[in-house]
Amino acid sequence: MTDPHGDRPSDSRPRLPPGQQLVARDKWPFVGERVCLPAQGPWTLEICGQVNSPYRIDLNQLREFPQTRIVTDIHCVTRWSKFDAVFGGVLLAELLERAGVKPDASYVSFVARTERRHSSSLPLPAALSLGALLATSFDDKHLADEHGGPLRCIVPGKYFYKSVKWVERIELLAADRPGYWEAEAGYHNGADPWLEQRYIASRIDRREAARLIASRNFSGLDLQGLDASHRDLRELSAGDAKLRNASFQGADLSGANFSGANLSNASFRFAKLAGAHLCNADLEGADFAAADLENADLRGSSLFGASFGDVKLPDRVMENGARIDPTTLIEIESLEKLVPEQLEYVLGCLRERET
Ligand SMILES: Nc1nc2c(c(=O)[nH]1)N[C@H]1C(S)=C(S)[C@@H](COP(=O)(O)O)O[C@H]1N2
Ligand SMILES: [Mo]
């Protein structure tokens, strides 16, 4: 059995990577694709590409390989983490040993049996040193279909998007072939949670950014990763803008319009958002610690993994709580996507004046 905390860089560092929050102990959210293609016959796994002897096996043959059980921490890029997940299966290293790796194999791509042929890739040395596992069990039981059963990859120590569900092919490559999230959705190809390698940084240069901030008009623009911290952006127009991973830390956004904008993982720490329109915005993983949300409108927004304060371990005490009160418009149903401490905090604020 591997070191349960093997994905931690060292024992002196905290166990929860920066910007992450813990889900309830018995919870494991579903993210991304929900189903694989219907199986025609038994599930098979193919090992191919830059190997000496490509082969294909079914799950019974997979069980003949040495079995490994790991305890690892899951860190999703949408800011939830889950400690001590137990997976059982076969190490990538074991599967490759049988195939024989060719000298020019530098990357490994895991390909899913799903409609979009979902995939993700890693440098081969990283995949091996992290102990990538082809898992068939979770908590010593069959891996559920929705979580990638019967066979998924687990890459300890990377954001969970590197852990492909429903793997049917492991392909060794001479040159990298970025996966679905990395190529299509701007996810960082490094995916190191300790370095917060979440998304590719914005491509615009600093002068262009300065011009845009002065114009206070971001409507419909792609400004992923924009740094607008501490700016005066009162009454900003940012409807439908793509602002994933942007920083608005300490900015004045009073009366700003972000309707329909993509603000996933954006930081609004200490920002003024009084009267701001965040309706129908994607706020997944957004950080509102210490933000002022009086009279703000968050109706119809998606709040999966969003946070409204810092939950301090080990006692899970709330610090830097956002200013939320009954004038803040939030649909109660949208709050079920929050972790328990966040949910409790927001509900408490919304009830403030009734009690
Ligand atoms: N085939 C496939 N694998 C995938 C994804 C996907 O959309 N399709 N999403 C990834 C992402 S972003 C995450 S966080 C995890 C989620 O796994 P879970 O649904 O079991 O929590 O699967 C990863 N593997
Ligand atoms: Mo993810």
Tab-separated table of C-alpha atoms and ligand atoms in Angstrom:
chain	number	residue	atom	x	y	z
A	1	MET	CA	0.000	0.000	0.000
A	2	THR	CA	1.267	3.469	-0.896
A	3	ASP	CA	1.762	6.273	1.569
A	4	PRO	CA	-1.732	7.663	2.154
A	5	HIS	CA	-0.407	11.187	1.984
A	6	GLY	CA	1.978	10.474	-0.853
A	7	ASP	CA	0.626	13.317	-2.966
A	8	ARG	CA	1.675	15.909	-0.416
A	9	PRO	CA	4.909	17.662	-1.277
A	10	SER	CA	6.161	17.560	2.317
A	11	ASP	CA	4.840	17.042	5.804
A	12	SER	CA	5.434	20.642	6.814
A	13	ARG	CA	2.844	21.917	4.333
A	14	PRO	CA	-0.889	21.884	4.957
A	15	ARG	CA	-2.805	18.986	3.549
A	16	LEU	CA	-5.437	21.059	1.760
A	17	PRO	CA	-3.990	22.790	-1.343
A	18	PRO	CA	-4.521	26.558	-1.688
A	19	GLY	CA	-8.015	27.677	-2.665
A	20	GLN	CA	-9.584	24.261	-1.982
A	21	GLN	CA	-12.343	23.336	0.452
A	22	LEU	CA	-13.348	19.992	1.882
A	23	VAL	CA	-16.612	18.296	0.944
A	24	ALA	CA	-18.567	16.499	3.637
A	25	ARG	CA	-16.881	13.223	4.526
A	26	ASP	CA	-19.450	10.963	2.839
A	27	LYS	CA	-19.873	13.134	-0.273
A	28	TRP	CA	-18.297	12.675	-3.685
A	29	PRO	CA	-19.642	15.083	-6.341
A	30	PHE	CA	-20.037	14.055	-9.987
A	31	VAL	CA	-18.189	16.268	-12.448
A	32	GLY	CA	-18.041	16.241	-16.259
A	33	GLU	CA	-19.515	13.478	-18.363
A	34	ARG	CA	-22.141	11.334	-16.651
A	35	VAL	CA	-22.297	8.291	-18.912
A	36	CYS	CA	-20.107	6.227	-21.172
A	37	LEU	CA	-21.106	4.635	-24.472
A	38	PRO	CA	-23.063	1.402	-24.067
A	39	ALA	CA	-20.737	-1.577	-24.021
A	40	GLN	CA	-20.850	-3.950	-26.988
A	41	GLY	CA	-19.603	-7.066	-25.295
A	42	PRO	CA	-17.231	-7.059	-22.341
A	43	TRP	CA	-15.240	-3.957	-21.394
A	44	THR	CA	-11.758	-4.002	-22.879
A	45	LEU	CA	-8.642	-1.975	-22.253
A	46	GLU	CA	-6.131	-1.366	-25.013
A	47	ILE	CA	-2.472	-0.461	-24.468
A	48	CYS	CA	-1.041	0.999	-27.665
A	49	GLY	CA	1.089	3.694	-29.331
A	50	GLN	CA	4.808	3.848	-28.621
A	51	VAL	CA	5.082	0.349	-27.144
A	52	ASN	CA	6.841	-2.774	-28.390
A	53	SER	CA	3.881	-5.121	-28.010
A	54	PRO	CA	0.467	-3.470	-27.981
A	55	TYR	CA	-2.271	-5.561	-26.398
A	56	ARG	CA	-5.917	-5.549	-25.406
A	57	ILE	CA	-7.363	-7.210	-22.316
A	58	ASP	CA	-10.761	-7.577	-20.687
A	59	LEU	CA	-11.472	-6.964	-17.012
A	60	ASN	CA	-10.888	-10.593	-16.036
A	61	GLN	CA	-7.420	-10.465	-17.551
A	62	LEU	CA	-6.850	-7.145	-15.795
A	63	ARG	CA	-7.512	-8.898	-12.480
A	64	GLU	CA	-4.555	-11.199	-13.178
A	65	PHE	CA	-2.145	-8.255	-12.841
A	66	PRO	CA	-0.799	-7.400	-9.376
A	67	GLN	CA	-3.488	-5.421	-7.539
A	68	THR	CA	-2.688	-2.192	-5.716
A	69	ARG	CA	-4.766	-0.333	-3.144
A	70	ILE	CA	-4.119	3.381	-2.642
A	71	VAL	CA	-5.466	6.010	-0.266
A	72	THR	CA	-5.351	9.427	-1.876
A	73	ASP	CA	-6.792	12.946	-1.658
A	74	ILE	CA	-8.980	14.185	-4.516
A	75	HIS	CA	-8.646	17.835	-5.543
A	76	CYS	CA	-11.081	19.089	-8.180
A	77	VAL	CA	-10.304	22.280	-10.085
A	78	THR	CA	-13.766	23.592	-9.082
A	79	ARG	CA	-12.280	23.894	-5.571
A	80	TRP	CA	-13.644	20.877	-3.738
A	81	SER	CA	-11.356	18.304	-2.175
A	82	LYS	CA	-12.000	14.929	-0.629
A	83	PHE	CA	-9.502	13.298	1.713
A	84	ASP	CA	-8.677	9.603	2.008
A	85	ALA	CA	-10.378	8.177	-1.067
A	86	VAL	CA	-9.555	4.470	-1.303
A	87	PHE	CA	-9.040	3.048	-4.796
A	88	GLY	CA	-8.052	-0.418	-5.905
A	89	GLY	CA	-6.773	-1.524	-9.288
A	90	VAL	CA	-3.646	-1.947	-11.384
A	91	LEU	CA	-0.757	0.492	-11.596
A	92	LEU	CA	-0.036	2.005	-14.999
A	93	ALA	CA	3.552	0.859	-14.499
A	94	GLU	CA	2.448	-2.800	-14.362
A	95	LEU	CA	0.440	-2.498	-17.572
A	96	LEU	CA	3.300	-0.808	-19.398
A	97	GLU	CA	5.845	-3.329	-18.242
A	98	ARG	CA	4.042	-6.015	-20.191
A	99	ALA	CA	3.821	-3.820	-23.329
A	100	GLY	CA	7.420	-2.624	-23.262
A	101	VAL	CA	7.832	1.147	-23.549
A	102	LYS	CA	9.641	2.438	-26.648
A	103	PRO	CA	12.425	5.011	-26.062
A	104	ASP	CA	10.516	7.866	-27.721
A	105	ALA	CA	7.374	7.434	-25.587
A	106	SER	CA	7.216	10.738	-23.673
A	107	TYR	CA	3.506	11.166	-22.927
A	108	VAL	CA	0.606	8.989	-21.946
A	109	SER	CA	-2.954	9.705	-23.056
A	110	PHE	CA	-5.946	8.063	-21.352
A	111	VAL	CA	-8.923	7.845	-23.698
A	112	ALA	CA	-12.511	7.291	-22.566
A	113	ARG	CA	-15.245	5.241	-24.158
A	114	THR	CA	-17.619	8.210	-24.288
A	115	GLU	CA	-19.359	10.139	-27.005
A	116	ARG	CA	-16.753	12.890	-27.182
A	117	ARG	CA	-13.855	10.410	-26.829
A	118	HIS	CA	-12.819	12.304	-23.744
A	119	SER	CA	-9.118	12.133	-22.931
A	120	SER	CA	-6.375	13.612	-20.781
A	121	SER	CA	-2.619	13.308	-21.005
A	122	LEU	CA	0.453	13.499	-18.794
A	123	PRO	CA	4.201	13.355	-19.309
A	124	LEU	CA	4.981	9.669	-18.921
A	125	PRO	CA	7.605	10.115	-16.155
A	126	ALA	CA	5.086	12.154	-14.106
A	127	ALA	CA	2.312	9.590	-14.569
A	128	LEU	CA	4.659	6.852	-13.359
A	129	SER	CA	6.189	8.720	-10.437
A	130	LEU	CA	2.769	9.847	-9.184
A	131	GLY	CA	1.621	6.230	-9.246
A	132	ALA	CA	-1.199	6.511	-11.803
A	133	LEU	CA	-3.688	3.711	-11.167
A	134	LEU	CA	-6.320	2.080	-13.370
A	135	ALA	CA	-8.988	1.727	-10.727
A	136	THR	CA	-11.827	-0.785	-10.603
A	137	SER	CA	-12.887	-0.219	-7.002
A	138	PHE	CA	-13.660	2.609	-4.615
A	139	ASP	CA	-13.898	1.992	-0.865
A	140	ASP	CA	-13.328	-1.705	-1.609
A	141	LYS	CA	-16.574	-1.865	-3.588
A	142	HIS	CA	-17.257	-1.752	-7.319
A	143	LEU	CA	-16.586	1.653	-8.773
A	144	ALA	CA	-19.981	3.238	-9.574
A	145	ASP	CA	-20.847	3.832	-13.252
A	146	GLU	CA	-21.197	7.596	-12.736
A	147	HIS	CA	-17.722	7.752	-11.246
A	148	GLY	CA	-16.157	6.019	-14.239
A	149	GLY	CA	-16.873	2.367	-13.531
A	150	PRO	CA	-15.909	-0.234	-14.509
A	151	LEU	CA	-12.480	1.321	-15.130
A	152	ARG	CA	-11.118	4.791	-14.531
A	153	CYS	CA	-7.741	6.371	-14.129
A	154	ILE	CA	-6.626	7.894	-10.812
A	155	VAL	CA	-3.654	10.265	-10.906
A	156	PRO	CA	-2.759	11.172	-7.315
A	157	GLY	CA	-1.412	14.682	-6.800
A	158	LYS	CA	-2.988	16.320	-9.864
A	159	TYR	CA	-6.297	18.118	-10.220
A	160	PHE	CA	-8.926	15.477	-10.766
A	161	TYR	CA	-9.473	16.316	-14.453
A	162	LYS	CA	-6.341	14.251	-15.140
A	163	SER	CA	-8.223	11.211	-13.797
A	164	VAL	CA	-10.185	10.022	-16.834
A	165	LYS	CA	-13.385	8.042	-16.258
A	166	TRP	CA	-14.339	4.970	-18.371
A	167	VAL	CA	-10.850	4.371	-19.767
A	168	GLU	CA	-10.737	2.088	-22.813
A	169	ARG	CA	-7.345	3.019	-24.240
A	170	ILE	CA	-3.937	3.957	-22.887
A	171	GLU	CA	-1.839	5.419	-25.649
A	172	LEU	CA	1.860	6.243	-25.375
A	173	LEU	CA	2.872	9.219	-27.491
A	174	ALA	CA	6.106	10.809	-28.700
A	175	ALA	CA	4.537	14.296	-28.569
A	176	ASP	CA	1.803	15.538	-26.239
A	177	ARG	CA	-1.846	15.517	-27.306
A	178	PRO	CA	-3.699	17.746	-24.824
A	179	GLY	CA	-6.959	16.308	-23.550
A	180	TYR	CA	-10.518	17.536	-23.731
A	181	TRP	CA	-10.522	19.994	-20.812
A	182	GLU	CA	-7.004	21.171	-21.572
A	183	ALA	CA	-7.585	21.764	-25.311
A	184	GLU	CA	-11.231	22.839	-25.321
A	185	ALA	CA	-11.837	24.565	-22.026
A	186	GLY	CA	-8.590	26.344	-21.156
A	187	TYR	CA	-7.639	24.041	-18.270
A	188	HIS	CA	-3.956	24.137	-17.369
A	189	ASN	CA	-2.034	21.170	-18.757
A	190	GLY	CA	0.127	21.013	-15.610
A	191	ALA	CA	-2.809	20.601	-13.193
A	192	ASP	CA	-0.671	20.886	-10.037
A	193	PRO	CA	-3.039	21.773	-7.173
A	194	TRP	CA	-0.151	23.007	-4.996
A	195	LEU	CA	0.778	25.567	-7.658
A	196	GLU	CA	-2.892	26.298	-8.424
A	197	GLN	CA	-2.398	25.409	-12.082
A	198	ARG	CA	-6.122	25.644	-12.790
A	199	TYR	CA	-6.527	27.520	-16.068
A	200	ILE	CA	-4.325	28.879	-18.822
A	201	ALA	CA	-3.618	32.541	-18.184
A	202	SER	CA	-5.287	35.162	-20.316
A	203	ARG	CA	-3.568	35.928	-23.607
A	204	ILE	CA	-4.110	39.690	-23.565
A	205	ASP	CA	-1.184	41.955	-22.747
A	206	ARG	CA	-1.056	44.433	-19.894
A	207	ARG	CA	-1.628	47.560	-22.026
A	208	GLU	CA	-4.729	46.064	-23.583
A	209	ALA	CA	-5.925	45.098	-20.099
A	210	ALA	CA	-5.382	48.662	-18.859
A	211	ARG	CA	-7.365	50.071	-21.811
A	212	LEU	CA	-10.236	47.681	-21.129
A	213	ILE	CA	-10.353	48.464	-17.436
A	214	ALA	CA	-10.527	52.188	-18.234
A	215	SER	CA	-13.425	51.580	-20.670
A	216	ARG	CA	-15.407	49.668	-18.003
A	217	ASN	CA	-16.934	47.615	-20.790
A	218	PHE	CA	-16.173	43.901	-20.874
A	219	SER	CA	-19.480	42.811	-22.398
A	220	GLY	CA	-19.187	39.521	-24.244
A	221	LEU	CA	-15.368	39.574	-24.227
A	222	ASP	CA	-13.047	36.661	-23.505
A	223	LEU	CA	-10.899	37.930	-20.633
A	224	GLN	CA	-10.039	34.685	-18.915
A	225	GLY	CA	-7.521	35.195	-16.102
A	226	LEU	CA	-7.787	39.013	-16.203
A	227	ASP	CA	-6.215	40.771	-13.236
A	228	ALA	CA	-8.526	43.616	-12.225
A	229	SER	CA	-7.675	43.583	-8.555
A	230	HIS	CA	-8.201	46.829	-6.591
A	231	ARG	CA	-9.631	48.653	-9.635
A	232	ASP	CA	-12.454	51.157	-9.645
A	233	LEU	CA	-15.003	49.330	-11.794
A	234	ARG	CA	-18.248	50.801	-10.543
A	235	GLU	CA	-21.170	50.144	-12.932
A	236	LEU	CA	-18.947	47.882	-15.063
A	237	SER	CA	-20.691	46.273	-18.060
A	238	ALA	CA	-19.579	42.643	-18.182
A	239	GLY	CA	-22.696	40.812	-19.357
A	240	ASP	CA	-21.854	37.412	-20.906
A	241	ALA	CA	-18.122	38.071	-20.523
A	242	LYS	CA	-15.731	35.127	-20.138
A	243	LEU	CA	-13.928	35.892	-16.909
A	244	ARG	CA	-12.976	32.477	-15.627
A	245	ASN	CA	-10.144	32.698	-13.084
A	246	ALA	CA	-10.148	36.520	-13.205
A	247	SER	CA	-9.106	38.428	-10.112
A	248	PHE	CA	-11.314	41.231	-8.804
A	249	GLN	CA	-9.762	41.183	-5.353
A	250	GLY	CA	-10.512	44.388	-3.495
A	251	ALA	CA	-12.114	45.971	-6.593
A	252	ASP	CA	-15.069	48.332	-6.437
A	253	LEU	CA	-17.765	46.613	-8.510
A	254	SER	CA	-20.769	48.401	-7.048
A	255	GLY	CA	-23.676	48.171	-9.475
A	256	ALA	CA	-21.641	46.127	-11.967
A	257	ASN	CA	-23.460	43.917	-14.446
A	258	PHE	CA	-22.109	40.370	-14.779
A	259	SER	CA	-25.351	38.778	-16.008
A	260	GLY	CA	-24.656	35.516	-17.796
A	261	ALA	CA	-20.897	35.896	-17.367
A	262	ASN	CA	-18.557	32.961	-16.800
A	263	LEU	CA	-16.848	33.753	-13.514
A	264	SER	CA	-15.829	30.268	-12.492
A	265	ASN	CA	-12.938	30.370	-10.030
A	266	ALA	CA	-12.897	34.181	-10.170
A	267	SER	CA	-11.743	35.916	-7.003
A	268	PHE	CA	-13.932	38.626	-5.483
A	269	ARG	CA	-12.154	38.639	-2.142
A	270	PHE	CA	-12.760	41.955	-0.333
A	271	ALA	CA	-14.549	43.328	-3.427
A	272	LYS	CA	-17.505	45.682	-3.258
A	273	LEU	CA	-20.381	44.063	-5.095
A	274	ALA	CA	-23.247	46.034	-3.593
A	275	GLY	CA	-26.106	46.098	-6.077
A	276	ALA	CA	-24.164	44.025	-8.599
A	277	HIS	CA	-25.997	41.788	-11.066
A	278	LEU	CA	-24.629	38.265	-11.058
A	279	CYS	CA	-27.814	36.652	-12.343
A	280	ASN	CA	-27.398	33.524	-14.461
A	281	ALA	CA	-23.632	33.767	-14.046
A	282	ASP	CA	-21.364	30.765	-13.722
A	283	LEU	CA	-19.933	31.257	-10.233
A	284	GLU	CA	-18.540	27.753	-9.754
A	285	GLY	CA	-15.550	27.870	-7.455
A	286	ALA	CA	-15.755	31.685	-7.209
A	287	ASP	CA	-14.361	33.196	-4.016
A	288	PHE	CA	-16.446	35.872	-2.266
A	289	ALA	CA	-14.576	35.964	1.047
A	290	ALA	CA	-15.130	39.339	2.746
A	291	ALA	CA	-16.982	40.674	-0.310
A	292	ASP	CA	-19.909	43.043	0.112
A	293	LEU	CA	-22.971	41.407	-1.470
A	294	GLU	CA	-25.708	43.652	-0.125
A	295	ASN	CA	-28.442	44.096	-2.733
A	296	ALA	CA	-26.486	41.875	-5.116
A	297	ASP	CA	-28.520	39.599	-7.376
A	298	LEU	CA	-27.237	36.023	-7.704
A	299	ARG	CA	-30.464	34.452	-8.942
A	300	GLY	CA	-30.079	31.732	-11.534
A	301	SER	CA	-26.348	31.517	-10.972
A	302	SER	CA	-24.448	28.270	-10.564
A	303	LEU	CA	-22.693	28.120	-7.197
A	304	PHE	CA	-21.011	24.708	-7.248
A	305	GLY	CA	-17.962	24.967	-4.987
A	306	ALA	CA	-18.310	28.724	-4.487
A	307	SER	CA	-17.170	30.137	-1.160
A	308	PHE	CA	-18.305	33.087	0.928
A	309	GLY	CA	-15.598	32.983	3.580
A	310	ASP	CA	-12.533	31.042	4.639
A	311	VAL	CA	-13.120	27.838	6.545
A	312	LYS	CA	-10.116	27.345	8.814
A	313	LEU	CA	-8.975	23.819	9.620
A	314	PRO	CA	-8.917	21.889	11.876
A	315	ASP	CA	-11.972	23.368	13.608
A	316	ARG	CA	-13.654	24.573	10.398
A	317	VAL	CA	-14.240	28.048	11.807
A	318	MET	CA	-15.510	30.657	9.323
A	319	GLU	CA	-13.343	33.726	8.792
A	320	ASN	CA	-13.700	36.631	6.362
A	321	GLY	CA	-17.393	35.960	5.851
A	322	ALA	CA	-18.954	37.897	2.982
A	323	ARG	CA	-21.473	40.586	3.787
A	324	ILE	CA	-24.747	38.921	2.873
A	325	ASP	CA	-28.140	39.903	4.243
A	326	PRO	CA	-31.794	39.503	3.275
A	327	THR	CA	-31.332	42.121	0.529
A	328	THR	CA	-28.964	39.706	-1.212
A	329	LEU	CA	-30.974	37.787	-3.798
A	330	ILE	CA	-29.980	34.116	-3.806
A	331	GLU	CA	-32.180	31.126	-4.562
A	332	ILE	CA	-32.105	28.683	-1.685
A	333	GLU	CA	-31.977	25.702	-4.111
A	334	SER	CA	-28.734	26.974	-5.647
A	335	LEU	CA	-27.083	26.766	-2.215
A	336	GLU	CA	-27.170	22.985	-2.076
A	337	LYS	CA	-24.043	23.030	-4.251
A	338	LEU	CA	-22.059	24.558	-1.385
A	339	VAL	CA	-20.035	22.617	1.170
A	340	PRO	CA	-21.749	22.412	4.605
A	341	GLU	CA	-19.877	25.259	6.341
A	342	GLN	CA	-20.568	27.626	3.433
A	343	LEU	CA	-24.220	26.647	3.268
A	344	GLU	CA	-24.648	27.182	6.986
A	345	TYR	CA	-22.962	30.574	6.835
A	346	VAL	CA	-25.035	31.889	3.925
A	347	LEU	CA	-28.309	30.622	5.359
A	348	GLY	CA	-27.446	32.261	8.673
A	349	CYS	CA	-26.852	35.617	6.944
A	350	LEU	CA	-30.044	35.419	4.908
A	351	ARG	CA	-32.062	34.760	8.080
A	352	GLU	CA	-30.326	37.532	10.025
A	353	ARG	CA	-33.203	39.978	10.177
A	354	GLU	CA	-35.945	37.468	10.840
A	355	THR	CA	-34.514	36.508	14.227
B	1	LIG	N1	-14.467	10.553	-19.350
B	1	LIG	C1	-14.383	11.639	-18.552
B	1	LIG	N2	-13.519	11.634	-17.513
B	1	LIG	C2	-13.431	12.713	-16.706
B	1	LIG	C3	-14.215	13.861	-16.935
B	1	LIG	C4	-15.122	13.849	-18.024
B	1	LIG	O1	-15.855	14.811	-18.294
B	1	LIG	N3	-15.162	12.710	-18.805
B	1	LIG	N4	-14.106	14.952	-16.085
B	1	LIG	C5	-12.933	15.055	-15.218
B	1	LIG	C6	-13.118	15.981	-14.119
B	1	LIG	S1	-13.040	17.638	-14.469
B	1	LIG	C7	-13.233	15.562	-12.819
B	1	LIG	S2	-13.231	16.644	-11.517
B	1	LIG	C8	-13.397	14.128	-12.506
B	1	LIG	C9	-14.708	13.936	-11.773
B	1	LIG	O2	-14.876	12.607	-11.393
B	1	LIG	P1	-16.152	12.216	-10.550
B	1	LIG	O3	-17.361	12.596	-11.379
B	1	LIG	O4	-16.037	10.769	-10.306
B	1	LIG	O5	-16.082	13.040	-9.295
B	1	LIG	O6	-13.400	13.311	-13.652
B	1	LIG	C10	-12.523	13.703	-14.670
B	1	LIG	N5	-12.559	12.675	-15.666
B	2	MO	MO	-12.688	18.732	-12.324
